[in-house]
Amino acid sequence: MDNKPGYEELEKKIALLEAQLSQFNIQAVWDTYALSSIPTLIRNVTTGCIVHYNSAMEKLTGYTHEEMPDIRSWLDNLYPAPEDWKAAEDMVKKVIRGDIKIREYEFKMSQKGGRNIYAEFSVYNIYYNGRPTELQVVKGMDVTARKHAEEALKKANEALNLLNQELDQRVRNRTRDLEESKNRLKLALEGANEGMWVIDVVEGDMRFTEYSAAMPGYALDELGCSEEKWDRLMHPDDLVHVQQALRDHIEGKTSCYEAEYRVKTKSGQWKWILGHGRVTRRDQNGIALQIIGTHVDIDRRKNAELELRKSEKMFRSLVEHDPFGLAVMNKDGAVHYINPKFTEIFCYDLKDIRDLTSWFEHAYPDHAHRQKAIDSWKENAARAEENNEETASVIFYVRCKNGEEKIISFRTVYLAEGNYLVTYEDITERIRANEILKKREKELEIKSENLEEVNTALRVLLKRRNEDKSEMEEKVMFNIRDLVVPYLDKLERTRSADLQKSYIGILRSNLDDVISPFARRLSARFMNFTPREIQVANLIKEDKGNKEIAELLYVSESSVEFHRHNIRKKLGLLNKKVNLQTYLQSLE
């Protein structure tokens, strides 16, 4: 575009051509344009013929001079569309009549082959002796690239305008958002009980909001505007790492400053604070100028964390010493944790079974048994997640790493977020003990049947003994009635001392016969009993007290107590809490 001749230059050339035309002929004029790189033709407006047509114009249109002999062929070839042809024809007529002048007028036309291009034409009348001739010089130029560039530039400008409008709107929106953010920040800080602070790094000043000052129990004017005041409130053990965290952020080593530390309150207590901030301004060399941040009271949370750590430590201790094997895994089958009891039961550690696939392959070498275990696991996992509770126990035989086969009871618990806790209880010994117990129970059942037969025989013997006892009682009653009562009657009726003595002797003898079974058993078992001790033992057996026994035997109560002591001693009952009467009655 910089090499395009201007109007004045073209006018000069035309004037030169006119001068040449006056001296020479039209051929001489054409010789000036024939070799020009500018597409040029000369046409006769009267006849409509194209007189000359250079190679540059042929290159521009794609048509030879033979194919473009006149204006009509020019219109037909370059403007095939009827509406374009009509518009071009009207333009040519106006130019020929001199109604308009064409200077760098842009046309859209079709080259030979159908390619559409944009061309820029200028038309000049040829004058001779100051009067126009019937000849016109037409110059053209392919401006397709320039046209496309202009269109692209136009679109870019339009897009840029839209972008500028969008940016303007964004700026307005951003300004509004910043104002809203400022208000929200203020409300958020007030609602979240957070304090704000600003540090001027150059001056070393630190300013606080009222809530920051109130956290350790101070008024705002008590803290002043110096970093040193706040630093003096920090716990000595925390000050170093807080200063290092702030220094790292100022130097650009971290994206923000964050530190948890303790400050001493006005009452002398220690309170946990979370400090969080960011450099908001730096100079052209990247040196930090200002830091803005917040203070958050995390005392309650920090103390809760410390308690939680204690609880976690306690929980881990419980898990590590749990009598059951424990494993934690996710839905994808990745095993995250196994406790020591798991390894003790199966001899596998975490590197052996990082996922369920490896666990099933190790623990269930038999394919059919393994598939049954996999199906059971899926069913239990789905049930645990659905009901959010521990599933019923499932029992499987499991192959341990050392080749031992154990009987294991499984339970599945859904934790959260796709994680499961599975408990493993080794019930091998219990199952085997139950099997032995069942075998013993069978044996006892057989023995019970035998004992039932023995009991039947014993019941027959017991019945016979009861019958013998009844018979003995009848004999005792008969003996007393026949051997004792008659003599008592006679003793009551007689007055003779000799007869009384005789009756008493007979009565004593008969009574000895009646009580002889107990006496014999007592004397046979305890040969070292004296006759008096046997008498006392008989009366004790009959529930007689010491005073009553003393009157019947005509002795003192102390003598009865003495005999009672000897009886307990000879029976081996001293220092034992055994009732003497009950013991003697048991000897019958």
PDB file of N, CA and C in Angstrom, residues 43-88:
ATOM      1  N   ARG A  43      -9.444   1.363 -23.161  1.00  0.00           N
ATOM      2  CA  ARG A  43     -10.687   0.991 -23.839  1.00  0.00           C
ATOM      3  C   ARG A  43     -11.230   2.180 -24.624  1.00  0.00           C
ATOM      4  N   ASN A  44     -11.988   1.841 -25.643  1.00  0.00           N
ATOM      5  CA  ASN A  44     -12.649   2.844 -26.482  1.00  0.00           C
ATOM      6  C   ASN A  44     -14.090   2.933 -26.015  1.00  0.00           C
ATOM      7  N   VAL A  45     -14.478   4.068 -25.452  1.00  0.00           N
ATOM      8  CA  VAL A  45     -15.800   4.197 -24.867  1.00  0.00           C
ATOM      9  C   VAL A  45     -16.881   4.283 -25.930  1.00  0.00           C
ATOM     10  N   THR A  46     -16.472   4.613 -27.172  1.00  0.00           N
ATOM     11  CA  THR A  46     -17.462   4.727 -28.243  1.00  0.00           C
ATOM     12  C   THR A  46     -17.820   3.354 -28.789  1.00  0.00           C
ATOM     13  N   THR A  47     -16.810   2.576 -29.093  1.00  0.00           N
ATOM     14  CA  THR A  47     -17.046   1.239 -29.654  1.00  0.00           C
ATOM     15  C   THR A  47     -17.229   0.172 -28.578  1.00  0.00           C
ATOM     16  N   GLY A  48     -16.754   0.472 -27.370  1.00  0.00           N
ATOM     17  CA  GLY A  48     -16.830  -0.520 -26.299  1.00  0.00           C
ATOM     18  C   GLY A  48     -15.725  -1.550 -26.354  1.00  0.00           C
ATOM     19  N   CYS A  49     -14.767  -1.359 -27.287  1.00  0.00           N
ATOM     20  CA  CYS A  49     -13.662  -2.321 -27.416  1.00  0.00           C
ATOM     21  C   CYS A  49     -12.556  -2.008 -26.399  1.00  0.00           C
ATOM     22  N   ILE A  50     -11.914  -3.082 -25.970  1.00  0.00           N
ATOM     23  CA  ILE A  50     -10.715  -2.939 -25.139  1.00  0.00           C
ATOM     24  C   ILE A  50      -9.538  -2.969 -26.089  1.00  0.00           C
ATOM     25  N   VAL A  51      -8.865  -1.824 -26.213  1.00  0.00           N
ATOM     26  CA  VAL A  51      -7.828  -1.670 -27.219  1.00  0.00           C
ATOM     27  C   VAL A  51      -6.548  -2.376 -26.796  1.00  0.00           C
ATOM     28  N   HIS A  52      -6.115  -2.112 -25.569  1.00  0.00           N
ATOM     29  CA  HIS A  52      -4.882  -2.742 -25.054  1.00  0.00           C
ATOM     30  C   HIS A  52      -5.167  -3.348 -23.665  1.00  0.00           C
ATOM     31  N   TYR A  53      -4.318  -4.326 -23.329  1.00  0.00           N
ATOM     32  CA  TYR A  53      -4.612  -5.129 -22.118  1.00  0.00           C
ATOM     33  C   TYR A  53      -3.288  -5.751 -21.678  1.00  0.00           C
ATOM     34  N   ASN A  54      -2.633  -5.238 -20.632  1.00  0.00           N
ATOM     35  CA  ASN A  54      -1.288  -5.741 -20.317  1.00  0.00           C
ATOM     36  C   ASN A  54      -1.337  -7.046 -19.505  1.00  0.00           C
ATOM     37  N   SER A  55      -0.162  -7.638 -19.345  1.00  0.00           N
ATOM     38  CA  SER A  55      -0.061  -8.948 -18.678  1.00  0.00           C
ATOM     39  C   SER A  55      -0.428  -8.860 -17.186  1.00  0.00           C
ATOM     40  N   ALA A  56      -0.190  -7.704 -16.577  1.00  0.00           N
ATOM     41  CA  ALA A  56      -0.536  -7.539 -15.170  1.00  0.00           C
ATOM     42  C   ALA A  56      -2.046  -7.598 -14.983  1.00  0.00           C
ATOM     43  N   MET A  57      -2.812  -7.009 -15.966  1.00  0.00           N
ATOM     44  CA  MET A  57      -4.273  -7.080 -15.902  1.00  0.00           C
ATOM     45  C   MET A  57      -4.746  -8.516 -16.145  1.00  0.00           C
ATOM     46  N   GLU A  58      -4.021  -9.215 -17.042  1.00  0.00           N
ATOM     47  CA  GLU A  58      -4.357 -10.622 -17.298  1.00  0.00           C
ATOM     48  C   GLU A  58      -4.172 -11.451 -16.033  1.00  0.00           C
ATOM     49  N   LYS A  59      -3.117 -11.120 -15.308  1.00  0.00           N
ATOM     50  CA  LYS A  59      -2.874 -11.834 -14.047  1.00  0.00           C
ATOM     51  C   LYS A  59      -3.941 -11.513 -13.012  1.00  0.00           C
ATOM     52  N   LEU A  60      -4.387 -10.252 -12.996  1.00  0.00           N
ATOM     53  CA  LEU A  60      -5.405  -9.834 -12.026  1.00  0.00           C
ATOM     54  C   LEU A  60      -6.737 -10.527 -12.301  1.00  0.00           C
ATOM     55  N   THR A  61      -7.174 -10.588 -13.574  1.00  0.00           N
ATOM     56  CA  THR A  61      -8.489 -11.145 -13.896  1.00  0.00           C
ATOM     57  C   THR A  61      -8.457 -12.629 -14.182  1.00  0.00           C
ATOM     58  N   GLY A  62      -7.295 -13.109 -14.616  1.00  0.00           N
ATOM     59  CA  GLY A  62      -7.203 -14.512 -15.010  1.00  0.00           C
ATOM     60  C   GLY A  62      -7.573 -14.723 -16.461  1.00  0.00           C
ATOM     61  N   TYR A  63      -8.015 -13.650 -17.179  1.00  0.00           N
ATOM     62  CA  TYR A  63      -8.441 -13.759 -18.564  1.00  0.00           C
ATOM     63  C   TYR A  63      -7.420 -13.064 -19.467  1.00  0.00           C
ATOM     64  N   THR A  64      -7.261 -13.644 -20.704  1.00  0.00           N
ATOM     65  CA  THR A  64      -6.378 -13.022 -21.708  1.00  0.00           C
ATOM     66  C   THR A  64      -7.137 -11.912 -22.421  1.00  0.00           C
ATOM     67  N   HIS A  65      -6.368 -11.132 -23.222  1.00  0.00           N
ATOM     68  CA  HIS A  65      -6.975 -10.053 -24.000  1.00  0.00           C
ATOM     69  C   HIS A  65      -7.982 -10.611 -24.999  1.00  0.00           C
ATOM     70  N   GLU A  66      -7.654 -11.790 -25.555  1.00  0.00           N
ATOM     71  CA  GLU A  66      -8.559 -12.415 -26.507  1.00  0.00           C
ATOM     72  C   GLU A  66      -9.889 -12.766 -25.838  1.00  0.00           C
ATOM     73  N   GLU A  67      -9.838 -13.149 -24.544  1.00  0.00           N
ATOM     74  CA  GLU A  67     -11.058 -13.528 -23.830  1.00  0.00           C
ATOM     75  C   GLU A  67     -11.816 -12.291 -23.334  1.00  0.00           C
ATOM     76  N   MET A  68     -11.142 -11.143 -23.360  1.00  0.00           N
ATOM     77  CA  MET A  68     -11.761  -9.911 -22.877  1.00  0.00           C
ATOM     78  C   MET A  68     -11.610  -8.834 -23.959  1.00  0.00           C
ATOM     79  N   PRO A  69     -12.251  -8.983 -25.139  1.00  0.00           N
ATOM     80  CA  PRO A  69     -12.048  -8.014 -26.235  1.00  0.00           C
ATOM     81  C   PRO A  69     -12.833  -6.729 -26.050  1.00  0.00           C
ATOM     82  N   ASP A  70     -13.901  -6.765 -25.194  1.00  0.00           N
ATOM     83  CA  ASP A  70     -14.740  -5.582 -25.085  1.00  0.00           C
ATOM     84  C   ASP A  70     -15.304  -5.475 -23.669  1.00  0.00           C
ATOM     85  N   ILE A  71     -16.019  -4.369 -23.470  1.00  0.00           N
ATOM     86  CA  ILE A  71     -16.584  -4.113 -22.144  1.00  0.00           C
ATOM     87  C   ILE A  71     -17.626  -5.156 -21.775  1.00  0.00           C
ATOM     88  N   ARG A  72     -18.395  -5.620 -22.750  1.00  0.00           N
ATOM     89  CA  ARG A  72     -19.440  -6.622 -22.473  1.00  0.00           C
ATOM     90  C   ARG A  72     -18.842  -7.927 -21.948  1.00  0.00           C
ATOM     91  N   SER A  73     -17.766  -8.382 -22.621  1.00  0.00           N
ATOM     92  CA  SER A  73     -17.118  -9.613 -22.145  1.00  0.00           C
ATOM     93  C   SER A  73     -16.503  -9.385 -20.746  1.00  0.00           C
ATOM     94  N   TRP A  74     -16.005  -8.152 -20.546  1.00  0.00           N
ATOM     95  CA  TRP A  74     -15.475  -7.791 -19.206  1.00  0.00           C
ATOM     96  C   TRP A  74     -16.557  -7.970 -18.148  1.00  0.00           C
ATOM     97  N   LEU A  75     -17.732  -7.431 -18.423  1.00  0.00           N
ATOM     98  CA  LEU A  75     -18.820  -7.542 -17.447  1.00  0.00           C
ATOM     99  C   LEU A  75     -19.280  -8.987 -17.274  1.00  0.00           C
ATOM    100  N   ASP A  76     -19.411  -9.701 -18.409  1.00  0.00           N
ATOM    101  CA  ASP A  76     -19.910 -11.076 -18.333  1.00  0.00           C
ATOM    102  C   ASP A  76     -18.953 -11.985 -17.563  1.00  0.00           C
ATOM    103  N   ASN A  77     -17.638 -11.794 -17.788  1.00  0.00           N
ATOM    104  CA  ASN A  77     -16.658 -12.702 -17.161  1.00  0.00           C
ATOM    105  C   ASN A  77     -16.434 -12.378 -15.674  1.00  0.00           C
ATOM    106  N   LEU A  78     -16.349 -11.098 -15.377  1.00  0.00           N
ATOM    107  CA  LEU A  78     -15.952 -10.726 -14.017  1.00  0.00           C
ATOM    108  C   LEU A  78     -17.134 -10.585 -13.065  1.00  0.00           C
ATOM    109  N   TYR A  79     -18.372 -10.488 -13.589  1.00  0.00           N
ATOM    110  CA  TYR A  79     -19.527 -10.303 -12.716  1.00  0.00           C
ATOM    111  C   TYR A  79     -20.622 -11.281 -13.119  1.00  0.00           C
ATOM    112  N   PRO A  80     -20.448 -12.561 -12.867  1.00  0.00           N
ATOM    113  CA  PRO A  80     -21.415 -13.566 -13.341  1.00  0.00           C
ATOM    114  C   PRO A  80     -22.766 -13.447 -12.645  1.00  0.00           C
ATOM    115  N   ALA A  81     -22.815 -12.975 -11.439  1.00  0.00           N
ATOM    116  CA  ALA A  81     -24.093 -12.848 -10.739  1.00  0.00           C
ATOM    117  C   ALA A  81     -24.872 -11.682 -11.338  1.00  0.00           C
ATOM    118  N   PRO A  82     -26.169 -11.866 -11.655  1.00  0.00           N
ATOM    119  CA  PRO A  82     -26.953 -10.810 -12.326  1.00  0.00           C
ATOM    120  C   PRO A  82     -26.950  -9.489 -11.582  1.00  0.00           C
ATOM    121  N   GLU A  83     -27.110  -9.533 -10.257  1.00  0.00           N
ATOM    122  CA  GLU A  83     -27.164  -8.281  -9.523  1.00  0.00           C
ATOM    123  C   GLU A  83     -25.821  -7.561  -9.564  1.00  0.00           C
ATOM    124  N   ASP A  84     -24.685  -8.330  -9.530  1.00  0.00           N
ATOM    125  CA  ASP A  84     -23.357  -7.717  -9.608  1.00  0.00           C
ATOM    126  C   ASP A  84     -23.121  -7.158 -11.018  1.00  0.00           C
ATOM    127  N   TRP A  85     -23.578  -7.920 -12.034  1.00  0.00           N
ATOM    128  CA  TRP A  85     -23.402  -7.489 -13.442  1.00  0.00           C
ATOM    129  C   TRP A  85     -24.115  -6.161 -13.674  1.00  0.00           C
ATOM    130  N   LYS A  86     -25.353  -6.065 -13.170  1.00  0.00           N
ATOM    131  CA  LYS A  86     -26.153  -4.853 -13.360  1.00  0.00           C
ATOM    132  C   LYS A  86     -25.498  -3.663 -12.680  1.00  0.00           C
ATOM    133  N   ALA A  87     -25.021  -3.867 -11.455  1.00  0.00           N
ATOM    134  CA  ALA A  87     -24.386  -2.770 -10.721  1.00  0.00           C
ATOM    135  C   ALA A  87     -23.120  -2.304 -11.425  1.00  0.00           C
ATOM    136  N   ALA A  88     -22.322  -3.263 -11.942  1.00  0.00           N
ATOM    137  CA  ALA A  88     -21.078  -2.913 -12.642  1.00  0.00           C
ATOM    138  C   ALA A  88     -21.378  -2.171 -13.950  1.00  0.00           C
TER     139      ALA A  88
END
